[in-house]
Coordinates of N, CA and C in Angstrom, one line a residue:
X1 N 124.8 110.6 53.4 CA 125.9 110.2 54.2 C 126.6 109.0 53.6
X2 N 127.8 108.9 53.7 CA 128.9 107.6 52.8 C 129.0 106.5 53.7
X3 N 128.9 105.5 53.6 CA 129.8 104.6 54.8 C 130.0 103.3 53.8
X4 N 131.1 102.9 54.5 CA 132.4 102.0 54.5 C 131.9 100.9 55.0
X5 N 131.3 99.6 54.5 CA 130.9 98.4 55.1 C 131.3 97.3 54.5
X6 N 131.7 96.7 55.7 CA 132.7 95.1 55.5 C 131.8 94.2 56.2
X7 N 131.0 93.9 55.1 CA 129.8 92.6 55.6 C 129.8 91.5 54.6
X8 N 128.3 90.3 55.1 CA 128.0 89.6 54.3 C 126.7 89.8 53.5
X9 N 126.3 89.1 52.7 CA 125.5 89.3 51.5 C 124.7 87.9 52.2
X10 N 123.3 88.9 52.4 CA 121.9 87.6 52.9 C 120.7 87.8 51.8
X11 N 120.3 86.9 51.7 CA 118.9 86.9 50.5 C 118.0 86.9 51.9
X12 N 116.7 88.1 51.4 CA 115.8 88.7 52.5 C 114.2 87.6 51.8
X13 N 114.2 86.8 52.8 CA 112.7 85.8 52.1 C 111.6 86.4 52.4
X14 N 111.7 88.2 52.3 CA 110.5 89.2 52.5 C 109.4 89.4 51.3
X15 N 108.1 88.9 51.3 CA 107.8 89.3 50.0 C 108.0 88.3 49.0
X16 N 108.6 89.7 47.9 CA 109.0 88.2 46.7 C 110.5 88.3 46.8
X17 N 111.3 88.9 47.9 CA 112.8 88.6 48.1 C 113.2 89.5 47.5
X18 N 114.6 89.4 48.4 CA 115.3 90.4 48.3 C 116.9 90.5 48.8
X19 N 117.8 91.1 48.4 CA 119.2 90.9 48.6 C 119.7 92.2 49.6
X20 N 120.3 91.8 50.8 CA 121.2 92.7 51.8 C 122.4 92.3 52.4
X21 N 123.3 93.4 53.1 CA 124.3 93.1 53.5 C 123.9 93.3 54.9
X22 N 124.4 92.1 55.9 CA 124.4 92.4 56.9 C 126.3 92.9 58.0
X23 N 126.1 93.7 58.0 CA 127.6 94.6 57.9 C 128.3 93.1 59.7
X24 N 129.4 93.6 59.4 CA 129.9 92.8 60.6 C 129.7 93.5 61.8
X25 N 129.2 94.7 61.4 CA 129.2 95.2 63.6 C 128.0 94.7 63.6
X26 N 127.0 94.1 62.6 CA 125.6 93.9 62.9 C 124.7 94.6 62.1
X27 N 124.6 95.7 61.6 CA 123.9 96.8 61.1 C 123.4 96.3 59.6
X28 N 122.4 96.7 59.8 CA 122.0 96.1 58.5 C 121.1 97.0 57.2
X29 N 122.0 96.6 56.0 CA 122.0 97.8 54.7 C 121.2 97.0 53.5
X30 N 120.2 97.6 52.8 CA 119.6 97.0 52.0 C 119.9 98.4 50.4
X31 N 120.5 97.2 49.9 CA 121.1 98.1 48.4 C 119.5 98.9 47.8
X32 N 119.6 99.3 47.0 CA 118.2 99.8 46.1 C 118.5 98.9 45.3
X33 N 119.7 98.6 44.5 CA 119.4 98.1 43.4 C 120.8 97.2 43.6
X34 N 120.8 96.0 43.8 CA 122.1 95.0 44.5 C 122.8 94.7 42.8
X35 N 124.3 94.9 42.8 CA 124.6 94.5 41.5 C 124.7 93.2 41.5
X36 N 124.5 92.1 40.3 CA 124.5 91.0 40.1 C 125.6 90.4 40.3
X37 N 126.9 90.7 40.7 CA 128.4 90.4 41.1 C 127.6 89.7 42.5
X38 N 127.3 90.8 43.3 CA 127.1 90.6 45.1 C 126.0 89.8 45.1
X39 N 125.1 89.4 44.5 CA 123.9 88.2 44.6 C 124.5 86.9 44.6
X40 N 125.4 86.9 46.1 CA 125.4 85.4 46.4 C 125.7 85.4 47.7
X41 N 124.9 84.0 48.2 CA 124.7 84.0 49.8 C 125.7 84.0 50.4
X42 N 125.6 84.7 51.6 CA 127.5 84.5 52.5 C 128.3 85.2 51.6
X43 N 128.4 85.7 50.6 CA 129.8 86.6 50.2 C 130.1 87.6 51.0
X44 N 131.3 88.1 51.4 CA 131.7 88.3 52.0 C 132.0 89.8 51.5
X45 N 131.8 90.7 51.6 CA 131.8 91.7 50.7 C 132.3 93.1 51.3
X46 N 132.9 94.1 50.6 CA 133.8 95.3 51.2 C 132.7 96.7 50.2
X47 N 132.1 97.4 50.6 CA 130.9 98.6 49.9 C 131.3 99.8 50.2
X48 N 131.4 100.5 49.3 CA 131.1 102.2 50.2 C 130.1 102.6 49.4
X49 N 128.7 103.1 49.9 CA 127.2 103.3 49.8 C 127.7 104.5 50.5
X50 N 125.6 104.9 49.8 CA 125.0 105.8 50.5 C 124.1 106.0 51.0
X51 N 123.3 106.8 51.8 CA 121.9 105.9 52.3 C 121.3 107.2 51.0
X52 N 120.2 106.4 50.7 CA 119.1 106.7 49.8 C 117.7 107.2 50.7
X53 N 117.7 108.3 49.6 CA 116.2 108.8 50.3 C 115.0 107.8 49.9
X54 N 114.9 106.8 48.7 CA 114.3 106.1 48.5 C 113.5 105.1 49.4
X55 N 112.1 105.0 49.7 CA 111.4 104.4 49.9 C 111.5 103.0 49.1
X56 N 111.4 101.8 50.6 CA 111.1 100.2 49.8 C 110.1 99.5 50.8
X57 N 109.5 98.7 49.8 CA 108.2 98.1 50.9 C 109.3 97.0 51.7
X58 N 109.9 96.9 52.0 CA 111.2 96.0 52.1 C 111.4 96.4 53.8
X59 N 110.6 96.4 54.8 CA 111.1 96.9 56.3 C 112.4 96.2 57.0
X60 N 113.3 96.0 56.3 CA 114.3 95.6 56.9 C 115.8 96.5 56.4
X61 N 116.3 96.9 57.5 CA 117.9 97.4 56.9 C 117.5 99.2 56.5
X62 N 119.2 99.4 56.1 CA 118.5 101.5 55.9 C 119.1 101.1 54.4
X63 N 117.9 101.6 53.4 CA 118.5 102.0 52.0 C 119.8 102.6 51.6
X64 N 120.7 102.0 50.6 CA 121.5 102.6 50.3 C 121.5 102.1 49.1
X65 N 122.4 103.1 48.3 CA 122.6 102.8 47.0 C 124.4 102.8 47.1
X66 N 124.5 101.5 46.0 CA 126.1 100.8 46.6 C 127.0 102.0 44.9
X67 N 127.7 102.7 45.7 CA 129.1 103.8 45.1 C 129.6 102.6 44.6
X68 N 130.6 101.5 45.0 CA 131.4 101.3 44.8 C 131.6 99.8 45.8
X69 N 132.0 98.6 45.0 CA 132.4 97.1 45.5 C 133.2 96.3 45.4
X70 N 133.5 95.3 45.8 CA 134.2 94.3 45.9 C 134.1 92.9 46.8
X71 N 134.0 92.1 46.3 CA 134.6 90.7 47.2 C 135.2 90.5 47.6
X72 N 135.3 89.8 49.1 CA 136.7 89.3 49.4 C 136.7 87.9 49.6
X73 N 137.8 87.6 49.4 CA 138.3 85.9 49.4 C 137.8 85.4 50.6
X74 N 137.3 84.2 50.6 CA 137.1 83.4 51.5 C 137.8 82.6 52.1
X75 N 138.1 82.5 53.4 CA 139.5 82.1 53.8 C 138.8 81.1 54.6

């Protein structure tokens, strides 16, 4: 399934860490593999993902793997 999320970018202090978006309705998406653009705290970020069948020792957020990104300006 695809979805369209307009969140921010949280570093997860799970483990040995880890990078998610916490979407603005609240919901929360953990990339498989976060590109190095979006690894920064509070960015502000616009994704269309997909959820991933992939398994992560990571219990937080639903896997997805990120289609397609962008930043938005900080206003």
């Amino acid at each position: 399934m695809m979805h369209k999320i307009k969140g921010k970018v949280v570093f997860l202090d799970l483990g040995p860490g880890s990078w998610g978006i916490l979407g603005e309705d609240g919901r929360q998406w953990l990339p498989v593999e976060m590109p190095n653009q979006l690894k920064v705290r509070d960015a502000e970020v616009m994704i269309t993902a997909k959820e991933s069948d992939l398994d992560s020792m990571i219990m937080w957020g639903v896997p997805v793997e990120i289609v397609s990104y962008h930043t938005l300006p900080r206003v």
